[in-house]
GROMACS .gro file of C-alpha atoms in nm:
model
  292
    1MET     CA    1   0.342   0.293   2.608
    2LYS     CA    2   0.199   0.449   2.319
    3SER     CA    3   0.178   0.252   2.048
    4ARG     CA    4   0.389   0.492   1.806
    5ASN     CA    5   0.637   0.476   2.113
    6ALA     CA    6   0.644   0.065   2.113
    7GLU     CA    7   0.635   0.060   1.719
    8LEU     CA    8   0.968   0.310   1.752
    9LEU     CA    9   1.119   0.056   1.992
   10ILE     CA   10   1.015  -0.263   1.719
   11VAL     CA   11   1.203  -0.015   1.471
   12LEU     CA   12   1.545  -0.034   1.692
   13ALA     CA   13   1.537  -0.375   1.739
   14THR     CA   14   1.507  -0.458   1.395
   15VAL     CA   15   1.829  -0.234   1.319
   16PHE     CA   16   2.012  -0.445   1.522
   17TRP     CA   17   1.890  -0.757   1.324
   18GLY     CA   18   2.007  -0.623   1.028
   19CYS     CA   19   2.322  -0.594   1.182
   20SER     CA   20   2.292  -0.969   1.251
   21TYR     CA   21   2.348  -1.108   0.886
   22LEU     CA   22   2.725  -0.961   0.911
   23PHE     CA   23   2.754  -1.101   1.295
   24MET     CA   24   2.615  -1.407   1.160
   25LYS     CA   25   2.847  -1.453   0.884
   26ILE     CA   26   3.137  -1.362   1.103
   27GLY     CA   27   3.083  -1.591   1.359
   28LEU     CA   28   3.024  -1.917   1.141
   29GLU     CA   29   3.378  -1.844   1.033
   30SER     CA   30   3.503  -2.030   1.348
   31ILE     CA   31   3.233  -2.187   1.464
   32ALA     CA   32   2.886  -2.428   1.355
   33ALA     CA   33   2.538  -2.365   1.326
   34PHE     CA   34   2.423  -2.474   1.636
   35ASN     CA   35   2.740  -2.412   1.869
   36LEU     CA   36   2.687  -2.019   1.738
   37ILE     CA   37   2.282  -2.026   1.822
   38ALA     CA   38   2.406  -2.176   2.151
   39LEU     CA   39   2.659  -1.910   2.263
   40ARG     CA   40   2.466  -1.628   2.121
   41PHE     CA   41   2.140  -1.722   2.319
   42GLY     CA   42   2.296  -1.841   2.601
   43LEU     CA   43   2.517  -1.549   2.675
   44ALA     CA   44   2.230  -1.329   2.636
   45PHE     CA   45   2.023  -1.502   2.883
   46LEU     CA   46   2.308  -1.533   3.125
   47LEU     CA   47   2.359  -1.133   3.111
   48THR     CA   48   2.020  -1.025   3.123
   49SER     CA   49   1.952  -1.271   3.415
   50LEU     CA   50   2.204  -1.129   3.643
   51LEU     CA   51   2.117  -0.775   3.516
   52PHE     CA   52   1.719  -0.866   3.612
   53TRP     CA   53   1.722  -1.104   3.864
   54LYS     CA   54   1.474  -0.956   4.122
   55SER     CA   55   1.227  -0.965   3.820
   56LEU     CA   56   1.299  -1.354   3.748
   57ARG     CA   57   1.227  -1.431   4.131
   58LYS     CA   58   0.824  -1.379   4.051
   59VAL     CA   59   0.817  -1.598   3.756
   60ASP     CA   60   0.530  -1.856   3.708
   61TRP     CA   61   0.428  -2.128   3.501
   62ARG     CA   62   0.275  -1.972   3.268
   63THR     CA   63   0.561  -1.733   3.138
   64ILE     CA   64   0.793  -2.042   3.179
   65LYS     CA   65   0.517  -2.219   2.927
   66TYR     CA   66   0.531  -1.964   2.677
   67SER     CA   67   0.883  -1.869   2.676
   68ALA     CA   68   0.982  -2.266   2.600
   69MET     CA   69   0.741  -2.191   2.306
   70LEU     CA   70   0.904  -1.905   2.206
   71GLY     CA   71   1.221  -2.017   2.253
   72PHE     CA   72   1.225  -2.321   2.023
   73LEU     CA   73   1.062  -2.115   1.745
   74LEU     CA   74   1.335  -1.867   1.781
   75PHE     CA   75   1.611  -2.193   1.760
   76ALA     CA   76   1.404  -2.325   1.456
   77VAL     CA   77   1.387  -1.965   1.299
   78PHE     CA   78   1.780  -1.934   1.299
   79ALA     CA   79   1.861  -2.289   1.259
   80CYS     CA   80   1.654  -2.295   0.939
   81ILE     CA   81   1.856  -1.975   0.831
   82MET     CA   82   2.141  -2.045   0.873
   83PHE     CA   83   2.168  -2.421   0.686
   84GLY     CA   84   1.911  -2.268   0.418
   85LEU     CA   85   2.258  -2.050   0.396
   86LYS     CA   86   2.468  -2.328   0.280
   87THR     CA   87   2.270  -2.439  -0.037
   88THR     CA   88   2.094  -2.113  -0.155
   89THR     CA   89   2.221  -1.711  -0.240
   90THR     CA   90   2.221  -1.458  -0.006
   91SER     CA   91   1.985  -1.233  -0.216
   92ASN     CA   92   1.722  -1.522  -0.211
   93ALA     CA   93   1.722  -1.615   0.161
   94GLY     CA   94   1.690  -1.198   0.217
   95PHE     CA   95   1.372  -1.214   0.032
   96LEU     CA   96   1.227  -1.547   0.126
   97VAL     CA   97   1.307  -1.482   0.479
   98SER     CA   98   1.127  -1.122   0.495
   99MET     CA   99   0.837  -1.329   0.361
  100THR     CA  100   0.726  -1.316   0.733
  101VAL     CA  101   0.564  -0.992   0.629
  102ILE     CA  102   0.309  -1.215   0.400
  103PHE     CA  103   0.290  -1.524   0.607
  104VAL     CA  104   0.201  -1.316   0.953
  105PRO     CA  105  -0.150  -1.140   0.798
  106LEU     CA  106  -0.228  -1.431   0.637
  107LEU     CA  107  -0.182  -1.696   0.937
  108SER     CA  108  -0.366  -1.421   1.155
  109VAL     CA  109  -0.639  -1.450   0.860
  110LEU     CA  110  -0.665  -1.824   0.911
  111LEU     CA  111  -0.640  -1.868   1.260
  112PHE     CA  112  -0.822  -1.576   1.418
  113LYS     CA  113  -1.036  -1.468   1.108
  114GLN     CA  114  -0.925  -1.161   1.123
  115LYS     CA  115  -0.983  -0.886   0.847
  116LEU     CA  116  -0.677  -0.710   0.758
  117ALA     CA  117  -0.750  -0.276   0.694
  118PRO     CA  118  -0.720  -0.168   0.339
  119SER     CA  119  -0.406   0.030   0.443
  120MET     CA  120  -0.243  -0.283   0.572
  121ARG     CA  121  -0.318  -0.455   0.263
  122LEU     CA  122  -0.194  -0.225   0.054
  123SER     CA  123   0.140  -0.210   0.252
  124VAL     CA  124   0.186  -0.590   0.252
  125VAL     CA  125   0.202  -0.541  -0.119
  126LEU     CA  126   0.433  -0.249  -0.112
  127ALA     CA  127   0.695  -0.431   0.145
  128LEU     CA  128   0.661  -0.715  -0.043
  129THR     CA  129   0.734  -0.569  -0.391
  130GLY     CA  130   0.979  -0.371  -0.222
  131ILE     CA  131   1.194  -0.661  -0.063
  132ALA     CA  132   1.200  -0.826  -0.395
  133LEU     CA  133   1.359  -0.547  -0.570
  134LEU     CA  134   1.629  -0.532  -0.300
  135THR     CA  135   1.701  -0.889  -0.263
  136LEU     CA  136   1.642  -1.114  -0.565
  137LYS     CA  137   1.876  -1.176  -0.838
  138LEU     CA  138   1.747  -1.355  -1.172
  139PRO     CA  139   1.742  -1.644  -1.232
  140PHE     CA  140   1.533  -1.707  -0.952
  141SER     CA  141   1.524  -2.069  -0.864
  142ILE     CA  142   1.402  -2.297  -0.580
  143GLY     CA  143   1.622  -2.563  -0.401
  144GLY     CA  144   1.653  -2.721  -0.085
  145GLY     CA  145   1.814  -2.430   0.088
  146ASP     CA  146   1.535  -2.187  -0.030
  147ILE     CA  147   1.258  -2.384   0.111
  148LEU     CA  148   1.455  -2.386   0.469
  149CYS     CA  149   1.435  -1.991   0.424
  150MET     CA  150   1.072  -1.994   0.391
  151LEU     CA  151   1.030  -2.243   0.653
  152SER     CA  152   1.184  -2.012   0.861
  153ALA     CA  153   0.984  -1.712   0.738
  154ALA     CA  154   0.695  -1.954   0.850
  155PHE     CA  155   0.863  -1.979   1.216
  156TYR     CA  156   0.905  -1.625   1.242
  157ALA     CA  157   0.546  -1.532   1.149
  158LEU     CA  158   0.434  -1.774   1.429
  159TYR     CA  159   0.697  -1.609   1.664
  160ILE     CA  160   0.517  -1.306   1.620
  161ILE     CA  161   0.165  -1.381   1.678
  162LEU     CA  162   0.248  -1.641   1.994
  163THR     CA  163   0.414  -1.329   2.099
  164ASN     CA  164   0.117  -1.152   2.088
  165SER     CA  165  -0.103  -1.360   2.292
  166ALA     CA  166   0.223  -1.426   2.543
  167ALA     CA  167   0.295  -1.068   2.601
  168LYS     CA  168  -0.081  -1.050   2.707
  169ALA     CA  169  -0.047  -1.308   2.952
  170SER     CA  170   0.253  -1.288   3.123
  171ASN     CA  171   0.539  -1.086   3.272
  172THR     CA  172   0.727  -0.941   2.920
  173LEU     CA  173   0.999  -0.867   3.085
  174ASN     CA  174   1.065  -1.210   3.234
  175LEU     CA  175   0.932  -1.366   2.933
  176GLY     CA  176   1.190  -1.207   2.701
  177ILE     CA  177   1.493  -1.321   2.926
  178LEU     CA  178   1.391  -1.691   2.970
  179GLN     CA  179   1.282  -1.736   2.578
  180LEU     CA  180   1.654  -1.617   2.524
  181GLY     CA  181   1.756  -1.931   2.803
  182PHE     CA  182   1.525  -2.171   2.587
  183ALA     CA  183   1.662  -2.073   2.239
  184GLY     CA  184   2.024  -2.131   2.338
  185GLY     CA  185   1.951  -2.464   2.538
  186PHE     CA  186   1.802  -2.606   2.237
  187GLY     CA  187   2.107  -2.491   2.055
  188LEU     CA  188   2.342  -2.649   2.312
  189ILE     CA  189   2.126  -3.001   2.241
  190GLY     CA  190   2.196  -2.974   1.859
  191MET     CA  191   2.546  -2.903   1.889
  192LEU     CA  192   2.614  -3.173   2.136
  193LEU     CA  193   2.416  -3.377   1.920
  194PHE     CA  194   2.570  -3.293   1.555
  195GLU     CA  195   2.888  -3.094   1.616
  196THR     CA  196   3.235  -3.030   1.834
  197PRO     CA  197   3.164  -2.762   2.083
  198THR     CA  198   3.425  -2.481   2.021
  199LEU     CA  199   3.433  -2.128   2.091
  200PRO     CA  200   3.545  -1.841   1.858
  201GLN     CA  201   3.893  -1.834   1.731
  202THR     CA  202   3.938  -1.460   1.684
  203PRO     CA  203   3.895  -1.138   1.849
  204ALA     CA  204   3.659  -1.064   1.509
  205SER     CA  205   3.437  -1.397   1.593
  206TRP     CA  206   3.400  -1.278   1.985
  207GLY     CA  207   3.323  -0.953   1.886
  208ALA     CA  208   3.010  -1.084   1.638
  209VAL     CA  209   2.919  -1.322   1.868
  210LEU     CA  210   2.888  -1.046   2.144
  211ALA     CA  211   2.729  -0.830   1.898
  212LEU     CA  212   2.463  -1.090   1.850
  213SER     CA  213   2.415  -1.158   2.199
  214LEU     CA  214   2.394  -0.840   2.370
  215LEU     CA  215   2.227  -0.596   2.075
  216CYS     CA  216   2.099  -0.846   1.862
  217SER     CA  217   1.951  -1.140   2.110
  218GLY     CA  218   1.982  -0.959   2.460
  219PHE     CA  219   1.830  -0.610   2.364
  220GLY     CA  220   1.647  -0.735   2.039
  221PHE     CA  221   1.359  -1.023   2.183
  222ILE     CA  222   1.390  -0.903   2.471
  223ILE     CA  223   1.250  -0.551   2.344
  224GLN     CA  224   0.971  -0.726   2.053
  225PRO     CA  225   0.746  -0.907   2.410
  226ILE     CA  226   0.732  -0.592   2.557
  227ALA     CA  227   0.646  -0.313   2.278
  228GLN     CA  228   0.459  -0.592   2.093
  229LYS     CA  229   0.225  -0.561   2.379
  230TYR     CA  230   0.118  -0.249   2.229
  231THR     CA  231   0.060  -0.306   1.861
  232THR     CA  232  -0.060  -0.572   1.633
  233PRO     CA  233   0.096  -0.879   1.500
  234THR     CA  234   0.058  -0.770   1.131
  235ARG     CA  235   0.182  -0.404   1.208
  236THR     CA  236   0.521  -0.586   1.374
  237GLY     CA  237   0.563  -0.805   1.050
  238LEU     CA  238   0.538  -0.496   0.835
  239ILE     CA  239   0.815  -0.323   1.081
  240PHE     CA  240   1.004  -0.628   1.035
  241ALA     CA  241   1.017  -0.574   0.635
  242LEU     CA  242   1.259  -0.312   0.723
  243GLU     CA  243   1.522  -0.524   0.795
  244PRO     CA  244   1.700  -0.606   0.472
  245VAL     CA  245   1.704  -0.217   0.391
  246PHE     CA  246   1.909  -0.197   0.727
  247ALA     CA  247   2.100  -0.476   0.621
  248ALA     CA  248   2.159  -0.358   0.243
  249ALA     CA  249   2.270  -0.024   0.467
  250VAL     CA  250   2.503  -0.225   0.658
  251GLY     CA  251   2.618  -0.371   0.346
  252PHE     CA  252   2.687  -0.033   0.222
  253TRP     CA  253   2.884   0.102   0.520
  254PHE     CA  254   3.111  -0.145   0.646
  255ALA     CA  255   3.121  -0.398   0.358
  256HIS     CA  256   3.136  -0.132   0.094
  257GLU     CA  257   2.825  -0.350  -0.087
  258ILE     CA  258   2.688  -0.127  -0.353
  259LEU     CA  259   2.298  -0.153  -0.456
  260PRO     CA  260   2.209  -0.196  -0.779
  261PRO     CA  261   1.938   0.080  -0.911
  262GLN     CA  262   1.619  -0.139  -0.840
  263GLY     CA  263   1.778  -0.196  -0.475
  264TYR     CA  264   1.725   0.177  -0.393
  265VAL     CA  265   1.368   0.146  -0.526
  266GLY     CA  266   1.264  -0.175  -0.298
  267ALA     CA  267   1.444   0.001   0.002
  268ALA     CA  268   1.224   0.310  -0.110
  269LEU     CA  269   0.895   0.081  -0.099
  270VAL     CA  270   0.933  -0.057   0.186
  271LEU     CA  271   0.966   0.256   0.397
  272LEU     CA  272   0.670   0.391   0.206
  273ALA     CA  273   0.461   0.041   0.309
  274VAL     CA  274   0.537   0.139   0.662
  275VAL     CA  275   0.433   0.498   0.605
  276ALA     CA  276   0.122   0.344   0.384
  277SER     CA  277   0.036   0.158   0.699
  278GLU     CA  278  -0.067   0.490   0.905
  279ILE     CA  279  -0.323   0.600   0.669
  280LYS     CA  280  -0.662   0.653   0.790
  281TRP     CA  281  -0.819   0.546   0.463
  282HIS     CA  282  -1.159   0.656   0.611
  283ARG     CA  283  -1.045   1.016   0.627
  284ILE     CA  284  -0.915   0.973   0.233
  285THR     CA  285  -1.273   0.849   0.125
  286LYS     CA  286  -1.464   1.114   0.280
  287ILE     CA  287  -1.222   1.380   0.080
  288GLY     CA  288  -1.170   1.217  -0.210
  289ARG     CA  289  -1.510   1.001  -0.246
  290PHE     CA  290  -1.265   0.709  -0.295
  291ASP     CA  291  -1.459   0.373  -0.241
  292LEU     CA  292  -1.173   0.127  -0.055
   0.00000   0.00000   0.00000
């Protein structure tokens, strides 16, 4: 698969994840957080296992090991988001969770001594600025929920980096399916320990859970390891910066939420960041004599 096609698949997954905030909000109206995680990932695992059972017959222990680690990180990401949203604003959460775009290159530099290209450094700055304009409302303050949202971003950065290694060493389809099972299993444990198991009570809640299972989890988190095999963790993290842009679009179309003027500027900057990451700076240097 060409890297461009792989990144387009990641963009498509990001569209679904942009919709997931609306689905999670609807789902949490009738069931608790761990319950929703267990249902979301458990149903996705069961459905994808039935669909690709022939592939799962060839699973090996290395894939199981990576899947368990990725599943735990997915569980940690969504647990932090859901409990963080209880004590912080949606705008703060949207900004802090999107800080994955910063954590991925930082962790790549710290863990693997990687150097970022000038285009990627510029893109990260543009993306973070755009996300801030798109999501933040003043006055901005840091509380317990904000810390959980930042922790969620850090967990997801680790997930992206680990997926890059796992995708090169495992069958990516089996990896994507099994991680859903582990994430659902960790959610089930949390539900049994801290909550009363319940099922969605309304058609809207069931629709939200099924959308989270089929589109956001079943498609999104299986496509990611398959596609990420052909791109870099930093590029993947940058593409995920589009998530609040898609979330804003969903809010506009379905919840009639209108962005303030700076929100549109922020969305444009995030899109520009993704385009800027494609720039070949050595060509610009030759043409314009810029020493970057």
